[in-house]
Amino acid sequence: MEGKFMKIVAINGSPRKNGNTAQVLEVVRREVEAAGVEFQVFQPGAKVHPCLACYHCLNTGSLRCVQTDDMVNDIIAACIEADGILLAAPVYHGGIAGGMKCVLDRLMLAAGCGVNQLHHKVGGALCTLRRSGGMETYQQLLGTMDAMEMLIVTSDYWGAVHGADPGEVQGDTEGMEVAAKLGRNMAWMVKVLAESRVPVPETHPRTMTNFIR
């Protein structure tokens, strides 16, 4: 493993700069970097476009989205190169914030639905919320990675940290400890895979079946 470059990329799906999601990710960063793994956060903000369902990325195998005036292509490229991917999003009305959903739709279509570039990467998920919707959002984030043949790593409790106004997550001691442990576990798994001499299982594009007759 000595000399091997290892990196975890995090996607912050909140439009707020220095908001609760960003503060939770800083807790993760400390643990990941302490383990000797690089940690990079992308925060596309509110100015991100939804997927057009044009399938250009899928049909051409370009691994890029045709929409080029936001951060999503940079995120796609970084996720393809990374050893691990952490999805972090605030909860909006009981589910993933809209901007984060736009990013995930385009990332998974461009990088995962053809020749899957995300398979066997280490994955983790966190969400921030005021009161309810944490489990639904957390499961949506996990389900996204589950469909990409990723190796999902967890903490010792569900990845939901509570707080409304920026900074309130600091008062959720248990939630912040969950985030820190997730960072340690993801860094550990990245290093385990880097040291492993076991060949990565083969993968292939799934057979797409539409439910029509």
CSV table of C-alpha atoms in Angstrom, one decimal:
chain,number,residue,atom,x,y,z
A,1,MET,CA,0.0,0.0,0.0
A,2,GLU,CA,3.0,2.3,0.5
A,3,GLY,CA,3.0,5.1,-2.0
A,4,LYS,CA,-0.5,4.3,-3.3
A,5,PHE,CA,-2.7,7.3,-3.8
A,6,MET,CA,-6.0,6.9,-2.0
A,7,LYS,CA,-8.9,9.3,-2.1
A,8,ILE,CA,-12.5,9.7,-0.9
A,9,VAL,CA,-14.7,12.1,-2.7
A,10,ALA,CA,-17.7,13.6,-0.9
A,11,ILE,CA,-20.7,15.3,-2.6
A,12,ASN,CA,-22.3,18.0,-0.4
A,13,GLY,CA,-25.9,18.3,-1.7
A,14,SER,CA,-26.7,21.4,0.3
A,15,PRO,CA,-26.9,24.8,-1.3
A,16,ARG,CA,-25.8,26.4,2.0
A,17,LYS,CA,-22.1,27.4,2.3
A,18,ASN,CA,-20.8,26.4,5.7
A,19,GLY,CA,-24.2,24.9,6.6
A,20,ASN,CA,-24.8,21.8,8.7
A,21,THR,CA,-24.0,19.3,6.0
A,22,ALA,CA,-20.6,21.0,5.4
A,23,GLN,CA,-19.9,20.9,9.1
A,24,VAL,CA,-20.6,17.2,9.3
A,25,LEU,CA,-18.3,16.6,6.4
A,26,GLU,CA,-15.5,18.4,8.2
A,27,VAL,CA,-15.8,15.9,11.0
A,28,VAL,CA,-15.5,13.1,8.4
A,29,ARG,CA,-12.5,14.9,6.8
A,30,ARG,CA,-10.5,14.9,10.0
A,31,GLU,CA,-10.9,11.1,10.4
A,32,VAL,CA,-10.2,10.3,6.8
A,33,GLU,CA,-7.1,12.5,6.6
A,34,ALA,CA,-5.8,11.2,9.9
A,35,ALA,CA,-5.9,7.8,8.4
A,36,GLY,CA,-3.7,9.0,5.5
A,37,VAL,CA,-6.5,9.1,2.8
A,38,GLU,CA,-7.2,12.3,0.8
A,39,PHE,CA,-10.6,13.8,1.2
A,40,GLN,CA,-12.2,16.2,-1.3
A,41,VAL,CA,-15.6,17.8,-1.1
A,42,PHE,CA,-17.6,19.0,-4.1
A,43,GLN,CA,-20.5,21.3,-3.4
A,44,PRO,CA,-22.4,22.1,-6.6
A,45,GLY,CA,-24.9,24.4,-4.8
A,46,ALA,CA,-28.3,25.4,-6.1
A,47,LYS,CA,-27.2,26.1,-9.7
A,48,VAL,CA,-27.3,22.6,-10.9
A,49,HIS,CA,-29.4,21.2,-13.7
A,50,PRO,CA,-31.7,18.2,-13.7
A,51,CYS,CA,-31.0,15.2,-16.0
A,52,LEU,CA,-32.5,15.8,-19.5
A,53,ALA,CA,-33.0,12.0,-20.1
A,54,CYS,CA,-31.3,12.5,-23.5
A,55,TYR,CA,-29.1,9.4,-22.9
A,56,HIS,CA,-26.2,10.9,-24.8
A,57,CYS,CA,-23.8,9.9,-22.1
A,58,LEU,CA,-25.2,6.3,-22.1
A,59,ASN,CA,-25.4,5.9,-25.8
A,60,THR,CA,-21.9,7.3,-26.6
A,61,GLY,CA,-20.1,6.0,-23.5
A,62,SER,CA,-18.6,9.5,-23.0
A,63,LEU,CA,-18.8,9.4,-19.2
A,64,ARG,CA,-19.8,13.0,-19.4
A,65,CYS,CA,-23.1,14.9,-19.3
A,66,VAL,CA,-24.0,17.1,-22.3
A,67,GLN,CA,-24.7,20.0,-19.8
A,68,THR,CA,-21.4,21.6,-19.2
A,69,ASP,CA,-22.2,24.9,-17.3
A,70,ASP,CA,-22.3,23.5,-13.8
A,71,MET,CA,-20.0,21.3,-11.6
A,72,VAL,CA,-21.5,17.9,-12.4
A,73,ASN,CA,-18.9,16.8,-15.0
A,74,ASP,CA,-16.1,17.6,-12.5
A,75,ILE,CA,-18.0,15.5,-9.9
A,76,ILE,CA,-18.4,12.6,-12.4
A,77,ALA,CA,-14.7,12.6,-13.3
A,78,ALA,CA,-13.6,12.8,-9.6
A,79,CYS,CA,-15.9,9.9,-8.6
A,80,ILE,CA,-14.6,7.7,-11.4
A,81,GLU,CA,-11.0,8.3,-10.2
A,82,ALA,CA,-11.8,8.1,-6.4
A,83,ASP,CA,-11.5,5.0,-4.2
A,84,GLY,CA,-14.5,6.0,-2.2
A,85,ILE,CA,-17.6,8.2,-2.5
A,86,LEU,CA,-19.5,9.8,0.3
A,87,LEU,CA,-23.0,11.1,-0.4
A,88,ALA,CA,-24.2,13.8,2.0
A,89,ALA,CA,-27.5,15.7,1.7
A,90,PRO,CA,-29.9,17.7,3.7
A,91,VAL,CA,-33.5,16.5,4.0
A,92,TYR,CA,-36.0,18.6,2.1
A,93,HIS,CA,-39.7,17.7,2.7
A,94,GLY,CA,-38.9,14.2,3.7
A,95,GLY,CA,-36.4,13.3,0.9
A,96,ILE,CA,-33.2,14.2,-0.8
A,97,ALA,CA,-32.7,17.9,-1.6
A,98,GLY,CA,-33.5,18.7,-5.2
A,99,GLY,CA,-30.0,19.8,-6.2
A,100,MET,CA,-28.5,16.6,-4.8
A,101,LYS,CA,-31.0,14.5,-6.7
A,102,CYS,CA,-30.1,16.2,-10.0
A,103,VAL,CA,-26.4,15.4,-9.3
A,104,LEU,CA,-27.1,11.8,-8.5
A,105,ASP,CA,-29.3,11.3,-11.6
A,106,ARG,CA,-26.6,12.5,-13.9
A,107,LEU,CA,-23.7,10.9,-12.1
A,108,MET,CA,-25.3,7.5,-12.1
A,109,LEU,CA,-26.4,7.6,-15.7
A,110,ALA,CA,-23.1,8.9,-17.1
A,111,ALA,CA,-20.8,6.8,-14.9
A,112,GLY,CA,-22.8,3.8,-13.8
A,113,CYS,CA,-25.5,2.7,-16.2
A,114,GLY,CA,-23.3,1.8,-19.2
A,115,VAL,CA,-19.9,0.2,-18.5
A,116,ASN,CA,-20.1,0.9,-14.7
A,117,GLN,CA,-17.2,3.0,-13.5
A,118,LEU,CA,-18.3,2.9,-9.9
A,119,HIS,CA,-18.4,-0.8,-9.2
A,120,HIS,CA,-16.6,-2.0,-6.1
A,121,LYS,CA,-15.8,1.6,-4.9
A,122,VAL,CA,-16.3,2.2,-1.2
A,123,GLY,CA,-19.5,4.1,-0.5
A,124,GLY,CA,-21.1,5.9,2.5
A,125,ALA,CA,-24.0,8.1,3.2
A,126,LEU,CA,-25.0,10.9,5.6
A,127,CYS,CA,-27.9,13.3,5.8
A,128,THR,CA,-28.7,16.3,7.9
A,129,LEU,CA,-32.2,17.2,9.0
A,130,ARG,CA,-34.3,19.3,11.4
A,131,ARG,CA,-36.8,16.7,12.6
A,132,SER,CA,-38.0,13.9,10.3
A,133,GLY,CA,-37.3,12.3,7.0
A,134,GLY,CA,-33.8,11.1,7.9
A,135,MET,CA,-34.3,7.4,7.4
A,136,GLU,CA,-36.1,7.9,4.1
A,137,THR,CA,-33.3,10.2,2.8
A,138,TYR,CA,-30.5,8.0,4.2
A,139,GLN,CA,-32.1,4.9,2.5
A,140,GLN,CA,-32.4,6.8,-0.8
A,141,LEU,CA,-28.7,7.6,-0.8
A,142,LEU,CA,-27.8,4.1,0.1
A,143,GLY,CA,-30.1,2.7,-2.6
A,144,THR,CA,-28.3,4.9,-5.2
A,145,MET,CA,-25.0,3.2,-4.4
A,146,ASP,CA,-26.6,-0.2,-4.0
A,147,ALA,CA,-27.6,-0.1,-7.6
A,148,MET,CA,-24.1,0.8,-8.7
A,149,GLU,CA,-22.5,-2.4,-7.2
A,150,MET,CA,-20.6,-0.3,-4.7
A,151,LEU,CA,-19.3,-1.6,-1.3
A,152,ILE,CA,-21.4,0.2,1.2
A,153,VAL,CA,-19.7,1.0,4.6
A,154,THR,CA,-21.7,2.1,7.6
A,155,SER,CA,-21.2,3.5,11.1
A,156,ASP,CA,-22.7,2.2,14.3
A,157,TYR,CA,-26.0,3.9,13.8
A,158,TRP,CA,-28.0,5.4,10.9
A,159,GLY,CA,-26.3,8.3,9.1
A,160,ALA,CA,-28.6,11.1,10.1
A,161,VAL,CA,-27.4,14.2,12.0
A,162,HIS,CA,-29.9,16.7,13.4
A,163,GLY,CA,-29.8,20.4,13.2
A,164,ALA,CA,-31.8,23.2,11.4
A,165,ASP,CA,-29.9,26.5,11.7
A,166,PRO,CA,-26.2,26.3,10.6
A,167,GLY,CA,-24.2,25.0,13.5
A,168,GLU,CA,-27.0,23.2,15.3
A,169,VAL,CA,-25.5,19.8,14.3
A,170,GLN,CA,-22.7,20.5,16.7
A,171,GLY,CA,-25.2,19.8,19.5
A,172,ASP,CA,-26.1,16.4,18.1
A,173,THR,CA,-23.2,14.6,19.9
A,174,GLU,CA,-24.3,11.1,18.8
A,175,GLY,CA,-24.9,12.1,15.2
A,176,MET,CA,-21.4,13.7,14.9
A,177,GLU,CA,-19.9,10.6,16.4
A,178,VAL,CA,-21.7,8.5,13.9
A,179,ALA,CA,-20.2,10.7,11.1
A,180,ALA,CA,-16.7,10.5,12.5
A,181,LYS,CA,-16.9,6.7,12.8
A,182,LEU,CA,-18.2,6.5,9.2
A,183,GLY,CA,-15.1,8.4,8.1
A,184,ARG,CA,-12.8,6.0,10.0
A,185,ASN,CA,-14.6,3.0,8.5
A,186,MET,CA,-14.5,4.3,5.0
A,187,ALA,CA,-10.8,5.1,5.2
A,188,TRP,CA,-10.1,1.7,6.7
A,189,MET,CA,-12.0,-0.1,3.9
A,190,VAL,CA,-10.3,1.9,1.2
A,191,LYS,CA,-6.9,0.9,2.7
A,192,VAL,CA,-8.0,-2.8,3.1
A,193,LEU,CA,-8.9,-2.9,-0.6
A,194,ALA,CA,-5.7,-1.2,-1.6
A,195,GLU,CA,-3.7,-3.9,0.3
A,196,SER,CA,-5.8,-6.8,-0.9
A,197,ARG,CA,-4.4,-9.3,-3.4
A,198,VAL,CA,-7.7,-10.8,-4.1
A,199,PRO,CA,-8.8,-10.0,-7.7
A,200,VAL,CA,-11.8,-7.7,-8.1
A,201,PRO,CA,-14.8,-9.7,-9.3
A,202,GLU,CA,-15.7,-9.3,-12.9
A,203,THR,CA,-18.7,-7.1,-13.8
A,204,HIS,CA,-20.6,-6.4,-16.9
A,205,PRO,CA,-23.4,-4.0,-18.0
A,206,ARG,CA,-26.8,-5.1,-16.7
A,207,THR,CA,-29.4,-6.4,-19.1
A,208,MET,CA,-32.0,-3.6,-19.2
A,209,THR,CA,-35.6,-4.9,-19.1
A,210,ASN,CA,-38.6,-2.6,-19.4
A,211,PHE,CA,-41.8,-3.7,-17.8
A,212,ILE,CA,-43.9,-3.6,-20.9
A,213,ARG,CA,-45.1,-6.3,-23.3
